[in-house]
PDB file of C-alpha atoms in Angstrom:
ATOM      1  CA  MET A   1     -45.102  22.311  19.349  1.00 55.00           C
ATOM      2  CA  LYS A   2     -41.384  21.772  18.666  1.00 54.00           C
ATOM      3  CA  THR A   3     -42.096  18.152  17.581  1.00 50.00           C
ATOM      4  CA  THR A   4     -44.762  19.324  15.125  1.00 49.00           C
ATOM      5  CA  LYS A   5     -42.321  21.880  13.674  1.00 51.00           C
ATOM      6  CA  ASN A   6     -39.596  19.213  13.309  1.00 47.00           C
ATOM      7  CA  LEU A   7     -42.040  16.792  11.637  1.00 43.00           C
ATOM      8  CA  GLY A   8     -43.130  19.520   9.223  1.00 46.00           C
ATOM      9  CA  SER A   9     -39.506  20.321   8.401  1.00 45.00           C
ATOM     10  CA  PHE A  10     -38.767  16.621   7.920  1.00 42.00           C
ATOM     11  CA  ALA A  11     -41.780  16.244   5.592  1.00 40.00           C
ATOM     12  CA  VAL A  12     -40.672  19.191   3.445  1.00 40.00           C
ATOM     13  CA  THR A  13     -37.124  17.796   3.236  1.00 38.00           C
ATOM     14  CA  ALA A  14     -38.400  14.312   2.344  1.00 39.00           C
ATOM     15  CA  LEU A  15     -40.713  15.666  -0.373  1.00 37.00           C
ATOM     16  CA  SER A  16     -37.907  17.791  -1.809  1.00 41.00           C
ATOM     17  CA  LEU A  17     -35.616  14.755  -1.915  1.00 37.00           C
ATOM     18  CA  LEU A  18     -38.343  12.655  -3.555  1.00 37.00           C
ATOM     19  CA  ALA A  19     -38.934  15.356  -6.203  1.00 41.00           C
ATOM     20  CA  LEU A  20     -35.197  15.428  -6.931  1.00 39.00           C
ATOM     21  CA  ILE A  21     -35.097  11.623  -7.340  1.00 38.00           C
ATOM     22  CA  VAL A  22     -38.136  11.625  -9.644  1.00 38.00           C
ATOM     23  CA  THR A  23     -36.669  14.467 -11.730  1.00 38.00           C
ATOM     24  CA  SER A  24     -33.314  12.686 -12.008  1.00 39.00           C
ATOM     25  CA  SER A  25     -35.054   9.440 -12.935  1.00 41.00           C
ATOM     26  CA  ALA A  26     -37.171  11.178 -15.598  1.00 45.00           C
ATOM     27  CA  SER A  27     -34.064  12.831 -17.058  1.00 45.00           C
ATOM     28  CA  ALA A  28     -32.277   9.501 -17.175  1.00 45.00           C
ATOM     29  CA  GLN A  29     -35.235   7.889 -18.938  1.00 45.00           C
ATOM     30  CA  GLN A  30     -35.390  10.673 -21.550  1.00 48.00           C
ATOM     31  CA  SER A  31     -31.740  10.167 -22.519  1.00 62.00           C
ATOM     32  CA  ILE A  32     -32.308   6.755 -24.111  1.00 93.00           C
ATOM     33  CA  ILE A  33     -33.025   5.504 -27.603  1.00 95.00           C
ATOM     34  CA  LYS A  34     -35.566   2.700 -27.799  1.00 96.00           C
ATOM     35  CA  ARG A  35     -36.256   0.583 -30.875  1.00 95.00           C
ATOM     36  CA  THR A  36     -39.541  -1.330 -31.123  1.00 96.00           C
ATOM     37  CA  ASP A  37     -39.829  -3.805 -34.008  1.00 96.00           C
ATOM     38  CA  LEU A  38     -43.373  -3.633 -35.395  1.00 98.00           C
ATOM     39  CA  GLN A  39     -43.421  -6.108 -38.272  1.00 97.00           C
ATOM     40  CA  ARG A  40     -41.259  -8.235 -40.578  1.00 96.00           C
ATOM     41  CA  HIS A  41     -42.455  -9.818 -43.839  1.00 96.00           C
ATOM     42  CA  ASP A  42     -40.966 -11.585 -46.829  1.00 96.00           C
ATOM     43  CA  LEU A  43     -41.312  -9.680 -50.090  1.00 96.00           C
ATOM     44  CA  SER A  44     -42.313 -11.065 -53.472  1.00 96.00           C
ATOM     45  CA  LEU A  45     -38.741 -10.286 -54.561  1.00 92.00           C
ATOM     46  CA  PRO A  46     -36.773 -13.451 -53.624  1.00 94.00           C
ATOM     47  CA  GLY A  47     -34.209 -12.969 -50.859  1.00 94.00           C
ATOM     48  CA  TYR A  48     -35.638  -9.701 -49.539  1.00 94.00           C
ATOM     49  CA  GLU A  49     -37.843  -8.712 -46.627  1.00 96.00           C
ATOM     50  CA  THR A  50     -39.352  -5.585 -45.181  1.00 97.00           C
ATOM     51  CA  VAL A  51     -38.855  -4.669 -41.533  1.00 97.00           C
ATOM     52  CA  GLN A  52     -40.695  -1.848 -39.811  1.00 98.00           C
ATOM     53  CA  ALA A  53     -39.663  -0.335 -36.479  1.00 97.00           C
ATOM     54  CA  ARG A  54     -40.437   2.637 -34.274  1.00 98.00           C
ATOM     55  CA  ILE A  55     -37.410   4.416 -32.859  1.00 97.00           C
ATOM     56  CA  ASP A  56     -37.920   6.727 -29.885  1.00 98.00           C
ATOM     57  CA  PHE A  57     -35.192   9.254 -29.115  1.00 97.00           C
ATOM     58  CA  GLY A  58     -34.963  10.827 -25.677  1.00 97.00           C
ATOM     59  CA  ALA A  59     -34.000  14.486 -25.384  1.00 96.00           C
ATOM     60  CA  HIS A  60     -30.471  15.210 -26.644  1.00 96.00           C
ATOM     61  CA  THR A  61     -29.711  11.690 -27.859  1.00 97.00           C
ATOM     62  CA  ALA A  62     -28.016  10.462 -31.011  1.00 96.00           C
ATOM     63  CA  PHE A  63     -27.667   7.201 -32.892  1.00 95.00           C
ATOM     64  CA  GLY A  64     -24.188   7.108 -34.408  1.00 95.00           C
ATOM     65  CA  LYS A  65     -23.021   6.356 -37.915  1.00 97.00           C
ATOM     66  CA  HIS A  66     -24.384   3.138 -39.380  1.00 97.00           C
ATOM     67  CA  SER A  67     -25.691   1.580 -42.586  1.00 96.00           C
ATOM     68  CA  HIS A  68     -28.266  -1.006 -43.672  1.00 95.00           C
ATOM     69  CA  PRO A  69     -28.103  -3.821 -46.254  1.00 94.00           C
ATOM     70  CA  GLY A  70     -31.018  -2.244 -48.107  1.00 95.00           C
ATOM     71  CA  GLU A  71     -33.072   0.921 -48.384  1.00 97.00           C
ATOM     72  CA  GLU A  72     -34.500   2.773 -45.391  1.00 98.00           C
ATOM     73  CA  VAL A  73     -37.584   4.966 -45.554  1.00 98.00           C
ATOM     74  CA  ILE A  74     -38.025   7.258 -42.528  1.00 98.00           C
ATOM     75  CA  TYR A  75     -41.218   9.010 -41.427  1.00 98.00           C
ATOM     76  CA  VAL A  76     -40.863  11.339 -38.425  1.00 98.00           C
ATOM     77  CA  LEU A  77     -43.781  10.676 -36.076  1.00 98.00           C
ATOM     78  CA  GLU A  78     -43.128  13.383 -33.473  1.00 98.00           C
ATOM     79  CA  GLY A  79     -40.555  15.958 -32.524  1.00 97.00           C
ATOM     80  CA  VAL A  80     -37.610  17.086 -34.617  1.00 98.00           C
ATOM     81  CA  LEU A  81     -34.676  14.934 -35.762  1.00 98.00           C
ATOM     82  CA  GLU A  82     -31.473  15.825 -37.579  1.00 98.00           C
ATOM     83  CA  TYR A  83     -30.065  13.322 -40.070  1.00 98.00           C
ATOM     84  CA  GLU A  84     -26.578  13.230 -41.532  1.00 98.00           C
ATOM     85  CA  VAL A  85     -26.417  11.134 -44.699  1.00 98.00           C
ATOM     86  CA  GLU A  86     -23.033  10.508 -46.288  1.00 97.00           C
ATOM     87  CA  GLY A  87     -22.487  12.754 -49.302  1.00 95.00           C
ATOM     88  CA  GLN A  88     -25.349  15.112 -48.388  1.00 96.00           C
ATOM     89  CA  SER A  89     -25.801  18.187 -46.223  1.00 97.00           C
ATOM     90  CA  PRO A  90     -27.428  17.503 -42.824  1.00 97.00           C
ATOM     91  CA  VAL A  91     -31.217  17.735 -42.902  1.00 98.00           C
ATOM     92  CA  THR A  92     -33.599  18.515 -40.033  1.00 98.00           C
ATOM     93  CA  LEU A  93     -37.052  16.955 -40.203  1.00 98.00           C
ATOM     94  CA  LYS A  94     -40.142  17.545 -38.081  1.00 98.00           C
ATOM     95  CA  ALA A  95     -43.218  15.365 -37.556  1.00 98.00           C
ATOM     96  CA  GLY A  96     -44.840  14.396 -40.851  1.00 98.00           C
ATOM     97  CA  GLU A  97     -41.679  14.695 -42.950  1.00 98.00           C
ATOM     98  CA  VAL A  98     -39.857  11.834 -44.693  1.00 98.00           C
ATOM     99  CA  LEU A  99     -36.371  10.778 -45.745  1.00 98.00           C
ATOM    100  CA  PHE A 100     -35.061   8.055 -48.085  1.00 98.00           C
ATOM    101  CA  ILE A 101     -31.655   6.485 -47.430  1.00 98.00           C
ATOM    102  CA  PRO A 102     -30.179   4.254 -50.168  1.00 97.00           C
ATOM    103  CA  ALA A 103     -28.758   0.804 -49.385  1.00 96.00           C
ATOM    104  CA  GLY A 104     -25.316   0.778 -47.787  1.00 95.00           C
ATOM    105  CA  VAL A 105     -25.126   4.561 -47.290  1.00 97.00           C
ATOM    106  CA  VAL A 106     -23.677   5.606 -43.927  1.00 98.00           C
ATOM    107  CA  HIS A 107     -25.920   7.904 -41.891  1.00 98.00           C
ATOM    108  CA  SER A 108     -26.760   9.019 -38.346  1.00 97.00           C
ATOM    109  CA  ALA A 109     -29.676  10.590 -36.489  1.00 98.00           C
ATOM    110  CA  LYS A 110     -29.925  12.857 -33.483  1.00 97.00           C
ATOM    111  CA  ASN A 111     -32.459  14.660 -31.384  1.00 97.00           C
ATOM    112  CA  ASN A 112     -31.067  18.085 -30.477  1.00 96.00           C
ATOM    113  CA  SER A 113     -34.172  19.203 -28.594  1.00 96.00           C
ATOM    114  CA  HIS A 114     -35.350  19.077 -24.991  1.00 96.00           C
ATOM    115  CA  GLU A 115     -38.362  16.960 -26.071  1.00 96.00           C
ATOM    116  CA  LYS A 116     -38.576  13.339 -27.165  1.00 96.00           C
ATOM    117  CA  ALA A 117     -38.761  12.515 -30.866  1.00 98.00           C
ATOM    118  CA  SER A 118     -39.840   9.381 -32.748  1.00 98.00           C
ATOM    119  CA  GLU A 119     -39.534   7.958 -36.230  1.00 98.00           C
ATOM    120  CA  LEU A 120     -41.101   5.088 -38.144  1.00 98.00           C
ATOM    121  CA  ALA A 121     -38.331   3.323 -40.056  1.00 98.00           C
ATOM    122  CA  THR A 122     -39.142   0.905 -42.878  1.00 98.00           C
ATOM    123  CA  TYR A 123     -36.271  -1.195 -44.193  1.00 97.00           C
ATOM    124  CA  ILE A 124     -36.265  -3.140 -47.457  1.00 97.00           C
ATOM    125  CA  VAL A 125     -33.313  -5.439 -46.882  1.00 94.00           C
ATOM    126  CA  GLU A 126     -31.665  -8.680 -47.928  1.00 91.00           C
ATOM    127  CA  LYS A 127     -32.814 -11.561 -45.744  1.00 92.00           C
ATOM    128  CA  GLY A 128     -30.266 -13.095 -43.437  1.00 90.00           C
ATOM    129  CA  LYS A 129     -28.065 -10.003 -43.205  1.00 92.00           C
ATOM    130  CA  PRO A 130     -27.824  -7.924 -40.014  1.00 92.00           C
ATOM    131  CA  ILE A 131     -30.383  -5.107 -40.090  1.00 92.00           C
ATOM    132  CA  LEU A 132     -27.616  -2.593 -39.412  1.00 92.00           C
ATOM    133  CA  THR A 133     -23.864  -2.269 -39.309  1.00 94.00           C
ATOM    134  CA  LEU A 134     -22.253   0.266 -36.996  1.00 94.00           C
ATOM    135  CA  GLU A 135     -19.390   2.312 -38.441  1.00 92.00           C
ATOM    136  CA  LYS A 136     -16.148   2.723 -36.527  1.00 81.00           C
TER     137      LYS A 136
END
């Protein structure tokens, strides 16, 4: 009887520990930003290309100040994202809303919520230049 009680106690402790590990792992996974390049094509305008990417933001994550060598068109796929664009007031967008960022303008994005958020970013950029430059 005592052995059965000890085994039951051990099982409860092991399951509790496993739940804690899974929860910690899930929290760690949510705190990342993942970029998935979807397509890249030359444009009819010589020296330019279009690049399209999906950016997934975990809960409470931010992508710091940066710029692009061309225009960026953002479409929020899910969740809510806050954008800070140099020279403008911060703007908060939810799924289905869009934002245009002119070439070379410094900006940042962050997810202030407890849920993940995603955007579809389309860049119209000069070929051969880095897709983004981080600001110091």
